[in-house]
XYZ file of C-alpha atoms in Angstrom:
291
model
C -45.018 60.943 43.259
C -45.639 64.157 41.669
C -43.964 65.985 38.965
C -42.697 68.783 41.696
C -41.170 66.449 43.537
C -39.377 64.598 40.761
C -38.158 68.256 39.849
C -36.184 68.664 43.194
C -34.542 65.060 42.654
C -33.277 66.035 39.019
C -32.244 69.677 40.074
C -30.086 67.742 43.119
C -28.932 65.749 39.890
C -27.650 69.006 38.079
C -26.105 71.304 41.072
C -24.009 68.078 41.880
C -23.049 67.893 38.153
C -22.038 71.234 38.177
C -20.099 71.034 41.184
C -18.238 67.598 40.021
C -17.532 69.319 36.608
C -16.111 72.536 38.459
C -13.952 70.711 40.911
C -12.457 68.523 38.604
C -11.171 70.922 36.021
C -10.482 74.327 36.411
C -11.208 75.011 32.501
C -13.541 78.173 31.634
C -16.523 78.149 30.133
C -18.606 80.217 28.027
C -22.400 79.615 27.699
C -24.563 80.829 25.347
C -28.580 81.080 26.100
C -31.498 81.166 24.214
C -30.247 80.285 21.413
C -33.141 78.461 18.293
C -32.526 75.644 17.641
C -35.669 74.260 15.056
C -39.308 74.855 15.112
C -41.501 72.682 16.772
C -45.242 73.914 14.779
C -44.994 77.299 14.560
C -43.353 77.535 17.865
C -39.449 78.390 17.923
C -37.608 75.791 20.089
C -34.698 77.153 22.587
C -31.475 75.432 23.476
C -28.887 76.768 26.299
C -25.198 75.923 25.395
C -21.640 75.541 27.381
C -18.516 75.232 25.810
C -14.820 75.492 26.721
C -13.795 79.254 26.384
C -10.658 78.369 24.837
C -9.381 75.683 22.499
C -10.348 74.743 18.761
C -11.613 71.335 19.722
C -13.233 69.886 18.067
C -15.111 68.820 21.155
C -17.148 65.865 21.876
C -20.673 67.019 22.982
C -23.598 66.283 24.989
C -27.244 66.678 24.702
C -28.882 66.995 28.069
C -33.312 66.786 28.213
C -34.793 67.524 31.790
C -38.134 65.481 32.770
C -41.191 66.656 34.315
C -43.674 63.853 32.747
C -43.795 65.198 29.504
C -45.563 68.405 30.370
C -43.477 70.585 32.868
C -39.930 71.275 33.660
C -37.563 73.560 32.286
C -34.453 73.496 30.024
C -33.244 76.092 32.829
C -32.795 73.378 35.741
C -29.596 71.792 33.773
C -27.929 74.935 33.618
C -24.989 73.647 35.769
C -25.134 70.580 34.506
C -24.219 72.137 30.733
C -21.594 74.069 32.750
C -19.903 71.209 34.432
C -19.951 69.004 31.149
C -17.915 72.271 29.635
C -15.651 72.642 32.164
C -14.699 68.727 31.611
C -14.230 69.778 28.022
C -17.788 68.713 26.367
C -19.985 71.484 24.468
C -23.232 70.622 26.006
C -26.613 71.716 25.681
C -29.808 71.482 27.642
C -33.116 71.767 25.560
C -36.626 72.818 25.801
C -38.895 70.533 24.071
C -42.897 70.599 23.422
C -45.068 69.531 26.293
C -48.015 67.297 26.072
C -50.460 69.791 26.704
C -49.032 71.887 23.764
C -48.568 68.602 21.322
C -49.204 64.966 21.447
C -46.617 62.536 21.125
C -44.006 62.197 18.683
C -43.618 65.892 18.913
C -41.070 65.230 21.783
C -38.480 62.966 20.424
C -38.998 65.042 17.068
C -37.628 67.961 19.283
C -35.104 65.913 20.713
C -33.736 65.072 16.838
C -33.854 68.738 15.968
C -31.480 69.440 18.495
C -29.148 66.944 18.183
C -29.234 67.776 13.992
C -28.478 71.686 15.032
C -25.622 70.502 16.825
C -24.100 68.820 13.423
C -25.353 71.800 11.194
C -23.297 74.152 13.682
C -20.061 71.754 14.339
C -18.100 74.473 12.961
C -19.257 77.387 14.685
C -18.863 75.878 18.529
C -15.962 73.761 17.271
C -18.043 70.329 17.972
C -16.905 66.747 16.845
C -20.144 65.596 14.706
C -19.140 61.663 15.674
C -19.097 62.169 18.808
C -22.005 63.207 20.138
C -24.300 61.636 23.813
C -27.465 62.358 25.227
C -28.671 62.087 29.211
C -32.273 62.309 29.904
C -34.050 62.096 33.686
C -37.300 60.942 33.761
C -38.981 61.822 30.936
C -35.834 63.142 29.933
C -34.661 59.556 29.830
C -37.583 58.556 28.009
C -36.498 60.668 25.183
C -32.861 60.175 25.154
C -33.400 56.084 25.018
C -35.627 56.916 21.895
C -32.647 58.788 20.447
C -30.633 56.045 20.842
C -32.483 53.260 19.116
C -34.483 55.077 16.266
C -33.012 56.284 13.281
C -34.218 58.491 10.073
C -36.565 55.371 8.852
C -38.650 55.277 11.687
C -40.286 58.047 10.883
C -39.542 60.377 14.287
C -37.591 63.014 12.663
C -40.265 65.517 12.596
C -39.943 68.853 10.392
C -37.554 70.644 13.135
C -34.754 71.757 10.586
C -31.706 70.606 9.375
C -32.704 67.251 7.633
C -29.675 67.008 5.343
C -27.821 65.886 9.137
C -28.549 63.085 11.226
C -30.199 62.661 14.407
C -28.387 59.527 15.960
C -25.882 59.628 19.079
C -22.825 58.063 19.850
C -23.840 56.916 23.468
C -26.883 57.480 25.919
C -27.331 57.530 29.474
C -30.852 57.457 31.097
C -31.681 58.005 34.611
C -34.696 56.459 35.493
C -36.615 56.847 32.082
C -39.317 54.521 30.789
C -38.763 52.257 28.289
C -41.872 50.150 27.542
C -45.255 51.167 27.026
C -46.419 47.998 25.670
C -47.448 46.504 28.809
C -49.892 48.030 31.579
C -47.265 48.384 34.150
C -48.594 51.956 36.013
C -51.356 52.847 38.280
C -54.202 54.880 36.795
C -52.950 58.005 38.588
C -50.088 57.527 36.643
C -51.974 56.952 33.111
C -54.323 60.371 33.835
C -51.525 62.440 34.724
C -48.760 61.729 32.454
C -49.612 58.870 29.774
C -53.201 59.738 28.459
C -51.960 63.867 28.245
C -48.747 62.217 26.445
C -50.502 60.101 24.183
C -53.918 61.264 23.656
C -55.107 57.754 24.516
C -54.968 54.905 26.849
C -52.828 52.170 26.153
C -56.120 49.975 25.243
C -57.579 52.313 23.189
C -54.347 53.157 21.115
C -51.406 50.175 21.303
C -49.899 51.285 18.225
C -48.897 54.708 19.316
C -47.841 53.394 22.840
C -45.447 50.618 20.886
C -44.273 53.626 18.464
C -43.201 55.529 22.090
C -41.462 52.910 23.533
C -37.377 52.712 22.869
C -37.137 48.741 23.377
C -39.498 48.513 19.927
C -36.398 49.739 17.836
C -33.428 48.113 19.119
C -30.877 47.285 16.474
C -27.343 45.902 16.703
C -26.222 49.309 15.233
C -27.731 51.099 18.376
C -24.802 53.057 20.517
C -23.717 52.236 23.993
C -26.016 52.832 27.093
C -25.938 53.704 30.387
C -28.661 53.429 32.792
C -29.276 54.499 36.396
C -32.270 53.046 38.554
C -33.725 52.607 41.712
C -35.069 49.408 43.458
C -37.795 51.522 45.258
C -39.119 53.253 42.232
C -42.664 53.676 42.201
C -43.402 56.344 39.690
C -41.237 54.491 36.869
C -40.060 50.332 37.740
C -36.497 49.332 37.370
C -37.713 47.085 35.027
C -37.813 49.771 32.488
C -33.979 50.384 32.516
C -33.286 46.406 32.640
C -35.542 45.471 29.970
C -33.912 47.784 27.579
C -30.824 46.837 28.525
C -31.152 43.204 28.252
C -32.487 43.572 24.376
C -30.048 45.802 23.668
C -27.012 43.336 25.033
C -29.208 40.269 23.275
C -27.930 41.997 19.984
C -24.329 42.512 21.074
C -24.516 46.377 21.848
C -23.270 47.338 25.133
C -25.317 48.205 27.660
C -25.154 48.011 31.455
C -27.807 49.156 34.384
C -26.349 50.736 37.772
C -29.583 49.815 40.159
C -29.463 51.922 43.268
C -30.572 49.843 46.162
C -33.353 51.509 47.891
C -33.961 54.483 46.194
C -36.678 55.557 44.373
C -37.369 58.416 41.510
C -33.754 60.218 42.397
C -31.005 59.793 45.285
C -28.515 62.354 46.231
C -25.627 62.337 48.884
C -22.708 59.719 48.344
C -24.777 58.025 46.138
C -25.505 60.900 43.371
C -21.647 61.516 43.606
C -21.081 58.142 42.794
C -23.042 58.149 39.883
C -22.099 61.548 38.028
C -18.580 60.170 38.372
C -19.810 56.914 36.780
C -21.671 59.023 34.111
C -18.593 61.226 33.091
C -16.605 57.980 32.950
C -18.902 56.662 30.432
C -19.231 59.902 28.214
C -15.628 60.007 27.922
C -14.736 56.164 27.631
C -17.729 56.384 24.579
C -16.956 60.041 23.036
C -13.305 60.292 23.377
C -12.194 57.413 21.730
C-alpha cells in the first residue's frame, strides 16, 4: 500500500472525527494555526490548536500526529479532528514533525516530546490541565504516540526542542494501526526501501540497536499510561501483531491496555465501523483524562 493511499484512510479518520465532535456538542471553538512550537535543527516546528471558545478550564488536552511513513503527510489533514476534540471540550493540537528525508530517526519522537512539553510550558495561556494530557497517532502517527507513551526523560529521546524544565510523558495513548516492534524482520523489502531504511538510515541487519531504540515495546514500564489500540485483521502494510504485542507487555506489567481488532480491514476502515471507533476513542480520552 502506498503512502497516498494510507493518506485518504486517515483523512476519512479526521472528517468523521470532526463530524462526531460537532454533532455531539454544540460548544464553539477557537483554533489557532501556525503557531511554534520548538525547533527541530534549525528548522522551526508548527503546531495547529483548538480549544473551547469559552470557559477557564482548565481543559484536558490532546496531542494528535498524522502518518504518512515517516516522510509525508501533513499536520493540516487533522484539522477537524483538533476541532471536534474542542468542541467535546479538549484543547487539542495536531503537529508537524521532521520527515525522514529531512532527519534520521529519533528526530521524530524528539518532535513529538517538544510538543507535548509546549503544551505544559503554555497550560496557562490556553487554560490546559498539565496532568491530563493524551496522544493519538495513525500510522506512523501511531508509531510515535506509542513511543510517547512508554519512554520517559532517561531514555534519552527528548531531543533539544525547548522547554526541558517540563515533561514529555502523557496520561493515555491511543494508536491506530502504528508499529510497535522493529526488532524482528516482519515487512517485505518494499516496505524496508520505502519507509524503514529512509527512517533509519539502515537496515535492520546492519543497525539492530537503532531499530530496538525505535520500537515502543523496548521501554515498557509499569508506570506507562493507559492504551488504546485500533487494528485490522487484513493489514498488510503494518500486522496486527504490532498493536497486540504491545499490548500484551504492557498488561504483563499491570498497565491497562486493550486492542479493538477490526475484522477484515486493513490500513484504515470507514463507514459504521470508523463511527464505532471514534466513539470508542472519545470514551477512552475522557474515562483516562477526566478523572
Amino acid at each position: 500500500m502506498k503512502p497516498l493511499r494510507m493518506g485518504v484512510a486517515i483523512l476519512i479518520l479526521a472528517l468523521a472525527t470532526g463530524l462526531l465532535g460537532a454533532q455531539e456538542k454544540k460548544t464553539e471553538v477557537r483554533v489557532e494555526r501556525d503557531l511554534t512550537y520548538g525547533k527541530g535543527g534549525d528548522q522551526d516546528l508548527k503546531l495547529d490548536l483548538a480549544m473551547p471558545k469559552d470557559g477557564a478550564g482548565p481543559f484536558p488536552a490532546i496531542v494528535c500526529v498524522h502518518g504518512g511513513g515517516w516522510k509525508a503527510g501533513s499536520r493540516q489533514s487533522l484539522a477537524k479532528t483538533i476541532e471536534g476534540m474542542a468542541a467535546r471540550g479538549y484543547v487539542a493540537v495536531t503537529i508537524s514533525y521532521r520527515f525522514s528525508q529531512v532527519a534520521k530517526f529519533p528526530a521524530q519522537i524528539e518532535d513529538c516530546k517538544a510538543a507535548v512539553r509546549w503544551l505544559r510550558a503554555n497550560a496557562d495561556k490556553y487554560h490546559v490541565n498539565p496532568d491530563r494530557i493524551g496522544a493519538v497517532g495513525f500510522s506512523a502517527g501511531g508509531h510515535l504516540v506509542c513511543l510517547l507513551g512508554t519512554t520517559d526523560k532517561n531514555d534519552g529521546l527528548e531531543g533539544q526542542g525547548g522547554n526541558p524544565e517540563q515533561s514529555s510523558r502523557v496520561q493515555a495513548v491511543v494508536s491506530f494501526f502504528g508499529p510497535t516492534d522493529f526488532t524482528t524482520k516482519t515487512w517485505s523489502d518494499e516496505v524496508e526501501k520505502e519507509f524503514l531504511i529512509p527512517l533509519f538510515g539502515a537496515t535492520l541487519e546492519e543497525n539492530p540497536t537503532l531499530y530496538k531504540k525505535g520500537s515502543s515495546i523496548s521501554y515498557v514500564t509499569k508506570d506507562d499510561p493507559p492504551f488504546l489500540f485500533f487494528h485490522g485483521t487484513e493489514d498488510k502494510l503494518v500486522g496486527l501483531r504490532h498493536s497486540q504485542l504491545l499490548a500484551d507487555k504492557l498488561k504483563g506489567v499491570g498497565v491497562n491496555a486493550k486492542v479493538v481488532v477490526m475484522e477484515g480491514e486493513g490500513h484504515g476502515w470507514q463507514g459504521e465501523k470508523l463511527r464505532q471507533s471514534i466513539e470508542q476513542m472519545f470514551a477512552f480520552f475522557d474515562e483516562q483524562l477526566r478523572k
